[in-house]
Coordinates of C-alpha atoms and ligand atoms in Angstrom, one line a residue:
M144 CA 150.7 82.0 125.5
T145 CA 150.4 81.0 121.9
A146 CA 147.1 81.5 120.1
I147 CA 145.2 78.3 119.5
T148 CA 144.6 77.6 115.9
S149 CA 142.5 74.8 114.7
T150 CA 142.9 72.7 111.6
T151 CA 139.4 71.1 111.9
A152 CA 137.1 72.2 109.2
V153 CA 134.4 74.5 110.5
P154 CA 130.9 73.4 109.6
A155 CA 129.4 76.3 107.7
A156 CA 126.5 78.1 109.3
P157 CA 123.5 77.8 107.0
V158 CA 122.6 81.5 107.3
A159 CA 125.3 84.2 107.2
R160 CA 125.3 86.3 110.4
P161 CA 124.9 90.1 109.7
A162 CA 128.0 92.0 110.7
T163 CA 126.1 94.1 113.3
Y164 CA 122.7 95.2 114.5
A165 CA 121.5 98.7 115.4
L166 CA 119.1 98.7 118.3
S167 CA 115.7 100.2 117.5
A168 CA 114.5 103.4 119.1
T169 CA 112.0 101.3 121.2
E170 CA 114.8 99.0 122.4
K171 CA 117.0 101.9 123.3
R172 CA 114.2 103.5 125.2
L173 CA 113.5 100.3 127.1
V174 CA 117.2 99.9 128.0
G175 CA 117.4 103.5 129.0
L176 CA 114.3 103.4 131.3
N177 CA 115.4 100.2 133.0
V178 CA 118.8 101.7 133.6
L179 CA 117.4 105.0 134.8
V180 CA 115.3 103.3 137.5
A181 CA 118.4 101.2 138.4
V182 CA 120.7 104.2 138.8
L183 CA 118.0 106.1 140.8
A184 CA 117.7 103.2 143.1
L185 CA 121.4 102.9 143.5
F186 CA 121.6 106.6 144.3
I187 CA 118.8 106.7 146.9
G188 CA 119.8 103.4 148.5
S189 CA 123.4 104.5 148.8
L190 CA 122.3 107.6 150.9
F191 CA 121.8 105.2 153.8
G192 CA 125.1 103.3 153.5
P193 CA 127.3 106.0 155.1
L194 CA 124.6 106.6 157.7
Q195 CA 125.0 103.0 158.9
A196 CA 128.7 102.9 158.6
L197 CA 129.1 106.2 160.6
E198 CA 126.6 104.9 163.2
H199 CA 129.0 102.0 163.8
A200 CA 131.7 104.6 164.7
R201 CA 129.3 106.3 167.1
V202 CA 128.6 109.2 164.7
D203 CA 124.8 109.2 164.9
L204 CA 123.3 111.2 162.0
Y205 CA 119.8 109.6 162.4
P206 CA 118.4 112.4 164.6
L207 CA 119.0 114.8 161.7
L208 CA 116.8 112.8 159.5
Q209 CA 113.8 112.6 161.8
P210 CA 110.9 112.4 161.1
L211 CA 111.7 111.1 157.6
L212 CA 113.7 108.2 158.8
K213 CA 112.3 106.5 161.9
S214 CA 115.0 103.9 162.6
Y215 CA 118.3 102.2 161.8
Y216 CA 116.3 99.3 160.5
Q217 CA 114.2 101.4 158.2
G218 CA 117.4 102.8 156.7
L219 CA 119.0 99.4 156.4
T220 CA 115.8 98.1 154.6
L221 CA 116.0 101.0 152.1
H222 CA 119.7 100.3 151.6
G223 CA 119.3 96.5 151.1
V224 CA 116.1 96.6 149.0
L225 CA 117.2 99.5 146.7
N226 CA 120.8 98.5 146.3
A227 CA 120.7 94.7 146.4
L228 CA 117.3 94.1 144.8
V229 CA 116.3 97.1 142.7
W230 CA 119.6 98.4 141.3
T231 CA 120.5 94.9 140.2
T232 CA 117.2 93.7 138.8
F233 CA 116.5 96.8 136.7
F234 CA 120.1 97.1 135.4
I235 CA 120.0 93.4 134.4
T236 CA 116.7 93.6 132.5
G237 CA 118.0 96.7 130.8
F238 CA 121.3 95.2 129.9
F239 CA 119.7 92.1 128.5
T240 CA 117.3 94.2 126.4
L241 CA 120.5 95.3 124.7
T242 CA 122.6 92.0 124.6
I243 CA 119.9 89.7 123.3
P244 CA 118.7 91.6 120.2
F245 CA 122.3 92.7 119.5
A246 CA 123.8 89.3 119.7
L247 CA 121.0 87.7 117.7
R248 CA 121.1 90.5 115.2
R249 CA 117.3 90.8 115.2
P250 CA 114.7 92.9 117.0
L251 CA 112.9 91.9 120.1
A252 CA 110.2 89.5 118.9
A253 CA 107.5 90.8 121.3
P254 CA 108.5 94.3 122.4
K255 CA 105.0 94.9 123.9
L256 CA 105.7 92.1 126.3
N257 CA 109.0 93.7 127.4
W258 CA 107.2 97.0 127.9
A259 CA 104.5 95.3 129.9
G260 CA 107.2 93.6 132.0
F261 CA 109.0 96.9 132.6
I262 CA 105.7 98.6 133.6
V263 CA 104.7 95.9 136.0
Q264 CA 108.2 95.9 137.5
T265 CA 108.1 99.6 138.1
L266 CA 104.6 99.6 139.5
G267 CA 105.8 96.9 141.9
L268 CA 108.7 99.0 143.0
L269 CA 106.5 102.0 143.7
T270 CA 104.0 99.8 145.6
A271 CA 106.7 98.4 147.8
A272 CA 108.4 101.8 148.3
V273 CA 105.4 103.4 150.0
P274 CA 105.3 101.1 153.1
I275 CA 109.1 101.2 153.4
L276 CA 109.1 105.0 153.4
L277 CA 106.3 105.0 155.9
N278 CA 108.3 102.6 158.2
Q279 CA 105.6 100.0 157.7
A280 CA 108.0 97.5 156.2
S281 CA 111.3 97.7 158.0
V282 CA 111.9 94.0 157.6
L283 CA 115.2 94.2 155.8
Y284 CA 115.8 92.8 152.3
T285 CA 115.4 89.2 153.5
F286 CA 111.9 90.0 155.0
Y287 CA 112.1 87.0 157.4
P288 CA 109.0 86.4 159.4
P289 CA 108.0 86.9 162.1
L290 CA 108.9 90.4 161.1
Q291 CA 105.8 91.5 159.4
A292 CA 105.4 94.2 156.7
H293 CA 102.3 96.0 155.4
F294 CA 100.7 93.8 152.7
T295 CA 101.6 96.3 150.0
F296 CA 105.3 95.5 150.5
Y297 CA 104.7 91.9 149.6
V298 CA 102.4 92.8 146.7
G299 CA 105.0 95.2 145.4
L300 CA 107.8 92.6 145.6
T301 CA 105.6 90.1 143.8
L302 CA 105.0 92.6 141.0
V303 CA 108.7 93.3 140.6
V304 CA 109.4 89.6 140.3
V305 CA 106.4 89.0 137.9
G306 CA 107.5 92.0 135.8
S307 CA 111.0 90.6 135.5
W308 CA 109.5 87.2 134.4
I309 CA 107.4 89.0 131.7
Q310 CA 110.5 90.8 130.4
G311 CA 112.1 87.4 130.5
Y312 CA 109.3 85.9 128.3
G313 CA 110.0 88.6 125.8
F314 CA 113.7 87.5 125.7
Y315 CA 112.8 83.8 125.4
I316 CA 110.5 84.3 122.5
T317 CA 113.2 86.3 120.7
F318 CA 115.8 83.7 121.4
Y319 CA 113.4 80.8 120.4
R320 CA 112.6 82.4 117.1
W321 CA 116.3 82.8 116.3
R322 CA 117.0 79.2 117.1
K323 CA 114.2 78.1 114.8
D324 CA 115.5 80.3 112.0
N325 CA 119.1 79.1 112.5
P326 CA 119.2 75.3 112.9
G327 CA 122.6 73.9 113.4
V328 CA 124.1 77.3 114.3
R329 CA 125.7 77.8 117.7
S330 CA 123.7 80.4 119.6
P331 CA 125.8 83.5 120.1
L332 CA 127.3 83.2 123.6
M333 CA 126.2 86.8 124.6
A334 CA 122.6 85.9 124.0
L335 CA 122.9 82.4 125.4
G336 CA 124.5 83.6 128.7
S337 CA 121.8 86.3 129.0
V338 CA 118.9 83.8 128.4
I339 CA 120.4 81.2 130.8
T340 CA 120.6 83.9 133.5
M341 CA 116.9 84.8 133.0
V342 CA 115.9 81.1 133.1
L343 CA 117.9 80.6 136.3
W344 CA 116.0 83.6 137.7
Q345 CA 112.7 82.2 136.6
I346 CA 113.3 78.9 138.4
A347 CA 114.9 80.5 141.5
T348 CA 112.1 82.9 142.2
L349 CA 109.5 80.2 142.5
G350 CA 110.7 80.0 146.2
V351 CA 109.7 83.5 147.1
A352 CA 106.6 83.3 144.9
V353 CA 105.3 80.4 147.0
E354 CA 106.5 82.1 150.2
I355 CA 104.7 85.3 149.5
L356 CA 101.5 83.9 148.0
T357 CA 100.9 81.1 150.5
Q358 CA 102.3 82.6 153.7
L359 CA 103.3 86.2 153.9
L360 CA 100.6 87.9 151.9
P361 CA 97.6 86.1 153.5
W362 CA 99.3 86.5 156.9
S363 CA 99.8 90.3 156.4
L364 CA 96.1 90.5 155.3
G365 CA 95.0 88.8 158.5
L366 CA 93.8 85.7 156.6
L367 CA 96.4 83.6 158.3
K368 CA 96.8 83.9 162.1
G369 CA 100.4 82.9 162.0
V370 CA 103.2 81.6 159.8
D371 CA 106.0 79.1 160.0
P372 CA 109.3 81.0 160.2
Q373 CA 111.4 77.9 159.5
L374 CA 109.5 77.0 156.3
N375 CA 109.7 80.6 155.1
R376 CA 113.4 80.7 155.6
T377 CA 113.7 77.6 153.4
Y378 CA 111.5 79.1 150.7
F379 CA 113.4 82.4 150.9
W380 CA 116.9 80.8 150.5
F381 CA 115.6 78.6 147.6
T382 CA 115.5 82.0 145.9
G383 CA 118.1 83.9 147.9
H384 CA 121.1 81.9 147.0
P385 CA 120.6 81.7 143.2
L386 CA 119.7 85.4 143.4
V387 CA 123.4 86.1 143.9
Y388 CA 124.2 84.3 140.5
F389 CA 121.3 86.3 138.9
W390 CA 123.4 89.3 139.9
L391 CA 126.7 87.9 138.9
L392 CA 126.1 86.3 135.6
P393 CA 125.3 89.5 133.7
A394 CA 128.8 90.7 134.8
Y395 CA 130.1 87.4 133.4
V396 CA 128.3 88.0 130.1
S397 CA 130.3 91.2 129.9
W398 CA 133.6 89.6 131.1
Y399 CA 133.4 86.8 128.6
T400 CA 131.8 88.4 125.6
M401 CA 132.6 92.1 125.7
L402 CA 135.7 92.8 127.9
P403 CA 138.1 90.7 125.7
K404 CA 137.2 93.0 122.8
Q405 CA 137.6 96.1 124.9
V406 CA 141.2 95.0 125.7
D407 CA 142.1 94.1 122.1
G408 CA 142.0 90.4 123.0
K409 CA 139.8 87.4 122.1
L410 CA 137.7 85.1 124.2
F411 CA 140.1 82.2 125.1
S412 CA 137.5 79.5 124.9
D413 CA 133.9 79.7 123.8
A414 CA 133.3 76.1 125.0
L415 CA 134.6 76.7 128.5
A416 CA 132.5 79.9 128.8
R417 CA 129.3 78.1 127.8
F418 CA 130.1 75.2 130.1
A419 CA 130.4 77.7 133.0
F420 CA 127.0 79.2 132.2
W421 CA 125.3 75.8 132.1
L422 CA 127.0 74.8 135.3
F423 CA 125.5 77.9 137.0
L424 CA 122.0 76.9 135.8
F425 CA 122.5 73.4 137.0
L426 CA 124.1 74.1 140.4
S427 CA 122.8 77.5 141.6
V428 CA 119.5 76.6 143.2
P429 CA 119.9 73.5 145.3
L430 CA 122.3 74.8 147.9
G431 CA 120.3 77.4 149.9
F432 CA 120.8 75.6 153.2
H433 CA 124.3 77.1 153.4
H434 CA 122.4 80.2 154.6
Q435 CA 120.7 78.0 157.2
Y436 CA 123.5 76.0 158.8
V437 CA 122.3 77.2 162.2
D438 CA 118.6 76.6 161.6
P439 CA 117.4 73.9 164.1
G440 CA 114.7 72.7 161.7
V441 CA 117.0 71.5 158.9
P442 CA 118.6 68.1 159.6
P443 CA 122.4 68.0 159.4
M444 CA 122.5 65.6 156.4
W445 CA 120.8 68.1 154.2
K446 CA 123.1 70.8 155.3
Y447 CA 126.1 68.6 154.3
I448 CA 124.6 67.9 150.9
H449 CA 124.1 71.6 150.3
A450 CA 127.7 72.3 151.6
I451 CA 129.1 69.9 149.0
L452 CA 127.0 71.5 146.3
T453 CA 128.2 75.0 147.4
Y454 CA 131.8 73.9 146.8
A455 CA 130.6 72.6 143.4
V456 CA 129.1 76.0 142.4
A457 CA 132.4 77.8 143.1
F458 CA 133.9 75.7 140.3
P459 CA 132.3 77.6 137.4
S460 CA 133.6 80.8 138.9
M461 CA 137.1 79.3 139.0
L462 CA 136.7 78.3 135.4
T463 CA 135.7 81.9 134.7
A464 CA 138.7 83.3 136.5
F465 CA 140.9 81.1 134.3
T466 CA 139.1 81.8 131.0
V467 CA 138.7 85.5 131.5
I468 CA 142.2 86.1 132.6
A469 CA 143.5 84.0 129.7
S470 CA 141.4 86.2 127.4
L471 CA 142.8 89.3 129.0
E472 CA 146.3 88.0 128.5
V473 CA 145.7 87.6 124.8
G474 CA 144.7 91.3 124.8
G475 CA 147.6 92.5 126.9
R476 CA 150.1 90.6 124.7
A477 CA 148.5 92.0 121.5
R478 CA 149.0 95.4 123.0
G479 CA 152.8 94.8 123.4
G480 CA 152.9 93.4 126.9
K481 CA 155.9 91.1 127.4
G482 CA 157.2 88.7 130.1
L483 CA 155.2 86.7 132.6
F484 CA 153.1 89.6 133.9
G485 CA 154.0 92.4 131.5
W486 CA 150.6 92.0 129.8
I487 CA 148.8 93.3 132.9
P488 CA 150.0 96.9 132.8
A489 CA 149.6 96.8 129.0
L490 CA 145.8 96.5 129.4
P491 CA 143.9 99.7 128.8
W492 CA 143.4 100.7 132.4
R493 CA 142.6 104.2 131.3
T494 CA 139.4 103.1 129.6
P495 CA 136.8 103.6 132.4
S496 CA 134.8 100.5 131.4
V497 CA 137.9 98.3 131.4
N498 CA 139.4 99.7 134.5
H499 CA 136.1 99.1 136.4
Q500 CA 135.7 95.5 135.3
L501 CA 139.4 94.6 136.1
L502 CA 139.0 96.1 139.6
A503 CA 135.7 94.2 140.0
G504 CA 137.5 91.0 139.1
I505 CA 140.3 91.6 141.6
L506 CA 137.9 92.3 144.4
F507 CA 135.9 89.2 143.5
F508 CA 139.0 87.1 144.1
L509 CA 138.8 88.2 147.7
G510 CA 135.0 87.9 147.9
G511 CA 135.1 84.5 146.4
I512 CA 137.7 83.2 148.9
G513 CA 135.4 84.6 151.7
G514 CA 132.5 82.7 150.1
I515 CA 134.4 79.5 150.3
V516 CA 135.1 80.1 153.9
N517 CA 131.4 80.7 154.5
A518 CA 130.5 77.5 152.7
S519 CA 132.3 75.3 155.3
Y520 CA 129.6 73.8 157.6
N521 CA 131.7 74.2 160.7
V522 CA 133.7 77.4 159.9
N523 CA 130.4 79.1 159.1
L524 CA 129.5 78.9 162.8
V525 CA 132.3 81.4 163.4
V526 CA 131.2 83.9 160.9
H527 CA 127.4 83.5 160.6
N528 CA 125.4 86.6 161.5
T529 CA 128.6 88.6 162.1
A530 CA 129.8 91.6 160.3
W531 CA 132.0 89.2 158.2
V532 CA 128.9 88.5 156.1
P533 CA 128.3 92.1 155.0
G534 CA 132.1 92.2 154.3
H535 CA 131.6 89.2 152.0
F536 CA 128.7 90.5 150.1
H537 CA 130.1 94.0 149.6
L538 CA 133.0 92.3 147.8
T539 CA 130.6 90.3 145.6
V540 CA 127.4 92.1 144.9
A541 CA 128.7 95.6 145.7
S542 CA 132.0 95.1 143.9
A543 CA 132.2 92.2 141.3
V544 CA 128.7 93.1 140.2
T545 CA 128.2 96.8 140.9
L546 CA 131.7 97.9 139.7
S547 CA 131.1 95.8 136.5
F548 CA 127.7 97.3 136.0
M549 CA 129.1 100.8 136.4
G550 CA 131.8 99.9 133.9
I551 CA 129.1 98.6 131.4
A552 CA 127.1 101.8 132.0
Y553 CA 130.1 103.9 130.9
W554 CA 129.7 102.7 127.3
M555 CA 126.1 101.6 127.4
V556 CA 124.5 104.9 128.5
P557 CA 126.5 106.9 125.8
H558 CA 125.6 104.2 123.2
I559 CA 121.8 104.4 123.8
T560 CA 121.7 108.1 124.2
G561 CA 124.0 109.0 121.3
R562 CA 126.4 110.9 123.6
T563 CA 130.1 110.6 124.5
L564 CA 131.0 109.9 128.1
W565 CA 131.6 113.0 130.2
A566 CA 135.0 113.2 132.0
P567 CA 136.4 109.8 131.3
K568 CA 139.5 110.5 133.5
L569 CA 137.2 111.2 136.4
A570 CA 135.3 108.0 135.6
V571 CA 138.6 106.1 136.0
I572 CA 139.2 107.8 139.3
Q573 CA 135.7 107.0 140.4
G574 CA 136.5 103.3 139.9
W575 CA 139.6 103.6 142.0
V576 CA 137.7 105.5 144.7
W577 CA 135.3 102.6 144.9
F578 CA 138.1 100.1 144.9
V579 CA 140.0 101.8 147.8
G580 CA 136.8 102.5 149.8
M581 CA 135.7 98.9 149.4
L582 CA 139.1 97.5 150.4
I583 CA 139.0 99.5 153.6
F584 CA 135.3 98.8 154.3
A585 CA 135.4 95.1 153.6
T586 CA 138.7 94.5 155.5
A587 CA 137.2 96.2 158.5
Q588 CA 133.9 94.3 158.3
H589 CA 135.6 91.0 157.9
R590 CA 138.0 91.7 160.8
V591 CA 135.4 93.0 163.2
G592 CA 133.1 90.1 162.3
L593 CA 135.9 87.7 163.3
L594 CA 136.1 89.5 166.6
G595 CA 132.4 88.7 167.1
A596 CA 130.6 91.9 166.0
P597 CA 127.1 91.0 164.9
R598 CA 125.7 92.1 161.6
R599 CA 122.4 94.2 161.3
T600 CA 123.0 95.8 164.7
P601 CA 123.4 99.5 165.5
L602 CA 126.7 99.0 167.2
G603 CA 127.0 102.6 168.0
Q604 CA 124.2 102.3 170.5
A605 CA 125.3 98.9 171.9
P606 CA 126.7 99.0 175.4
Y607 CA 128.9 95.9 175.0
V608 CA 131.3 97.0 172.2
P609 CA 134.8 96.1 173.4
A610 CA 137.8 98.4 172.7
S611 CA 139.2 95.8 170.2
W612 CA 136.3 96.4 167.8
Q613 CA 136.7 100.2 167.7
P614 CA 139.6 100.5 165.1
W615 CA 137.5 98.4 162.8
T616 CA 134.2 100.2 163.3
F617 CA 136.1 103.4 162.7
L618 CA 137.5 102.0 159.4
T619 CA 134.1 100.8 158.4
A620 CA 132.9 104.4 158.7
I621 CA 135.9 105.7 156.6
G622 CA 135.3 103.0 153.9
G623 CA 131.6 103.7 153.9
V624 CA 132.1 107.5 153.3
I625 CA 134.7 106.8 150.5
L626 CA 132.2 104.5 148.8
F627 CA 129.5 107.2 149.1
V628 CA 131.8 109.6 147.3
G629 CA 132.2 106.9 144.6
V630 CA 128.5 106.5 144.1
I631 CA 128.0 110.3 143.9
L632 CA 130.7 110.6 141.3
F633 CA 129.2 107.8 139.3
V634 CA 125.7 109.3 139.3
V635 CA 127.1 112.8 138.4
I636 CA 129.1 111.4 135.5
I637 CA 126.1 109.5 134.1
L638 CA 123.8 112.4 134.6
V639 CA 126.1 115.0 132.9
T640 CA 126.7 112.5 130.1
V641 CA 123.0 112.2 129.4
L642 CA 122.5 116.0 129.5
R643 CA 125.3 116.6 127.0
K644 CA 124.7 117.6 123.4
P645 CA 124.3 114.6 121.0
A646 CA 127.6 113.5 119.6
H647 CA 128.5 112.7 116.0
P648 CA 127.6 109.0 115.5
S649 CA 131.3 108.2 114.7
Q650 CA 132.2 109.3 118.3
V651 CA 129.4 107.3 120.1
P652 CA 130.8 104.1 121.6
A653 CA 129.8 100.9 119.8
I654 CA 128.6 97.8 121.6
P655 CA 131.8 95.8 122.3
E656 CA 131.6 92.2 121.0
A657 CA 134.5 89.8 121.5
E658 CA 135.4 87.1 119.0
A659 CA 136.5 83.7 120.3
L660 CA 140.0 82.3 119.5
Q661 CA 138.2 79.3 118.0
D662 CA 135.1 79.4 115.8
P663 CA 132.1 78.8 118.1
Q664 CA 130.7 76.4 115.4
L665 CA 133.4 74.0 116.6
T666 CA 132.1 74.1 120.2
P667 CA 130.5 70.7 121.0
A668 CA 126.7 70.6 120.3
W669 CA 125.9 69.4 123.9
L670 CA 127.0 72.8 125.1
D671 CA 124.3 74.4 123.0
R672 CA 121.3 72.2 123.9
W673 CA 118.8 73.2 126.4
A674 CA 116.9 70.0 127.1
P675 CA 119.6 67.9 128.9
W676 CA 120.6 70.9 131.1
L677 CA 117.1 71.8 132.0
V678 CA 116.2 68.2 132.9
A679 CA 119.4 67.8 135.0
T680 CA 118.7 71.1 136.7
V681 CA 115.1 70.2 137.7
A682 CA 116.3 66.7 138.8
L683 CA 119.0 68.0 141.0
I684 CA 116.6 70.5 142.6
L685 CA 114.2 67.7 143.3
I686 CA 116.9 65.5 144.8
A687 CA 118.5 68.2 147.0
Y688 CA 115.4 70.1 148.0
G689 CA 112.4 67.8 147.4
P690 CA 112.5 65.7 150.6
Q691 CA 113.0 68.6 152.9
L692 CA 110.4 70.7 151.2
I693 CA 107.9 67.9 151.5
Y694 CA 108.8 67.3 155.1
Q695 CA 108.7 71.0 156.1
I696 CA 105.4 71.6 154.3
A697 CA 103.8 68.5 155.7
N698 CA 104.8 69.5 159.2
M699 CA 104.0 73.2 158.7
S700 CA 103.3 74.9 162.0
N701 CA 101.6 78.3 161.3
T702 CA 101.9 79.6 164.8
S703 CA 104.1 82.7 164.7
P704 CA 102.2 86.0 165.0
G705 CA 103.6 89.0 163.2
F706 CA 105.9 91.6 164.8
N707 CA 105.6 95.0 163.3
N708 CA 106.3 98.6 164.2
I709 CA 108.4 97.5 167.0
W710 CA 111.3 99.9 166.1
Ligands
HAS1014 FE1 128.0 84.5 149.0 C1 126.3 84.9 152.0 C2 129.0 81.3 149.9 C3 129.5 84.1 145.9 C4 126.4 87.3 147.8 N1 126.6 85.8 149.8 C5 126.1 85.8 151.0 C6 125.2 86.9 151.2 C7 125.2 87.6 150.0 C8 126.1 86.9 149.1 C9 124.4 88.8 149.6 O1 128.2 79.3 152.0 C10 124.5 87.3 152.5 C11 123.1 86.8 152.5 C12 122.4 87.3 153.7 O2 121.9 88.5 153.8 O3 122.3 86.6 154.7 N2 129.1 83.0 148.1 C13 129.4 81.8 148.7 C14 130.3 81.1 147.8 C15 130.4 81.8 146.7 C16 129.7 83.0 146.9 C17 130.8 79.7 148.0 N3 128.0 85.5 147.2 C18 128.7 85.1 146.1 C19 128.4 86.0 145.0 C20 127.5 86.9 145.6 C21 127.3 86.6 146.9 C22 128.9 85.9 143.6 C23 126.8 88.1 145.0 C24 126.9 88.5 143.7 N4 127.7 83.3 150.7 C25 128.2 82.1 150.8 C26 127.7 81.5 152.1 C27 126.9 82.5 152.7 C28 127.0 83.6 151.8 C29 127.9 80.2 152.6 C30 126.1 82.4 154.0 C31 126.9 83.1 155.1 C32 126.1 83.2 156.4 O4 126.5 82.5 157.3 O5 125.1 83.9 156.5 C33 131.2 81.4 145.4 O6 130.4 81.4 144.3 C34 132.4 82.2 145.1 C35 133.3 81.7 144.0 C36 134.2 82.7 143.5 C37 135.5 82.6 143.2 C38 136.3 83.7 142.7 C39 136.7 83.6 141.3 C40 137.4 84.8 140.8 C41 137.1 85.5 139.7 C42 137.8 86.8 139.4 C43 138.5 86.8 138.1 C44 139.4 88.0 138.0 C45 139.4 88.9 136.9 C46 140.2 90.1 137.0 C47 138.6 88.6 135.7 C48 136.2 81.2 143.4 C49 136.1 85.0 138.7 C50 141.6 89.9 136.6 C51 142.3 91.2 136.7 C52 143.6 91.3 136.3 C53 144.3 92.6 136.5 C54 144.4 90.3 135.7
CU1015 CU1 124.4 81.6 149.1

């Protein structure tokens, strides 16, 4: 590939951009605390992973944990809530506390707001943790009614969401002030991608906010005798689908705006990257019915519409695959890679952060293909509610996202603590352990799912398991144990890094920031304007969700009592 050079005159930016920005002590502390909670959640949540995987292979360790852990479902709730919801949300708010001030070269405009958000988020986490630990909220991370949790679980979740909104407001104000001070200048992509992700989250979480405040919370307090499970599923997936892009986009921020620099390359196209982020904002919300293809209360026409939109939202990920791989190629060639594929081994695979993100991308190819299979209205009937689905989401949220976040942590934690990374070679091995464990685990889950094994079921206790499932449940257990080793290694490496003596500032890793091949000032202005994208986003949500929401709310049937403590 030849580098693209442009002869077009670059419109000068009115204000020169400072060469770099050093995070303030407050910002570093905020990043650190968010990431600390995230890593703790990952660690505790992951303790339950191998338990479930081993249970599938009839190795039942649950009795050993009595009376702390009452049931398979309590463990699965802890695993899902801590790993899928808490590890991700806190890591993301921490990461953006770094990317936004750094990319804008200015401090957070309202740090008190960010602190307040973090505190509310953490109080929420503690409030929700208590009922889960007491087996009063074994409702899994989707908390579908009629499973009913203690009201403190819903209050806690609400606070986590509200806390993340407040941290988001701190980011918006910072971004808005920068825009005001820099008219005509393209927003730095790193900051734009981060803020788009938070806005996407803000819109998406309106679904669970309405669900909890109007149904689940009053119901768990006894103010409502029953709820409408169908309506609640619709509210939940309004949030639940875009949630997966809230997890993914921070990884994309790193893949587009940091990783190219880490491999000595350049971002192939600033414009394509921006376009992908806007498309995610536009398309992420109005397709939640692809989680409800089998729900009797949603008419087929709306399922078809959401199926089409689901195929549409795969497009910005395909764009990302193209742009990021082209950027990596620029780096691999700059490092001496020759021939069609010679640039791949020339990439710095021995740098833990790079290694992890490349492995994350490779696993995401497989997870993405699985997603496209799920999206098909009729093929979904074969895989829905089978072990195939956990196979899919371990390749996405537990690989594309989690491996990328681990890779980011390997430079970010040293950066904010002023240390150097402990045992970088072990860190590279840790990434490969995760990769191999995940390939085994996900292959086994996909295969046993295709054979009909249900998800969210203690298969080890099930009397109906046919012999054909057993090789795959066995491999699930092997993969799960290897993944557990991967988590432990990650936590140990981060912990020892933090406990090391401070390093000389010249040895502390800098924040990677990639340049684009073409000056971002040449990126078309419509890719840097909020109003048209926000209007289009709201309009599409109204079209694709409005009629069904109105219908389901108008025909609400609050008849279902709560089921609790039935395990
Ligand atoms: Fe999904 C279910 C459809 C992406 C997470 N998904 C789930 C659930 C979760 C989840 C958690 O349509 C289960 C929810 C539950 O508990 O019930 N998903 C999709 C589609 C995509 C997709 C079409 N999912 C994700 C992502 C997730 C995630 C991302 C988390 C982060 N998913 C579904 C459907 C269901 C579903 C149905 C319901 C199933 C059911 O029946 O219950 C797409 O967005 C995927 C597009 C992705 C690609 C891949 C592009 C490849 C890239 C890699 C580049 C490589 C690099 C490395 C950079 C087209 C970008 C290069 C390396 C070198 C060495 C060169
Ligand atoms: Cu989805």
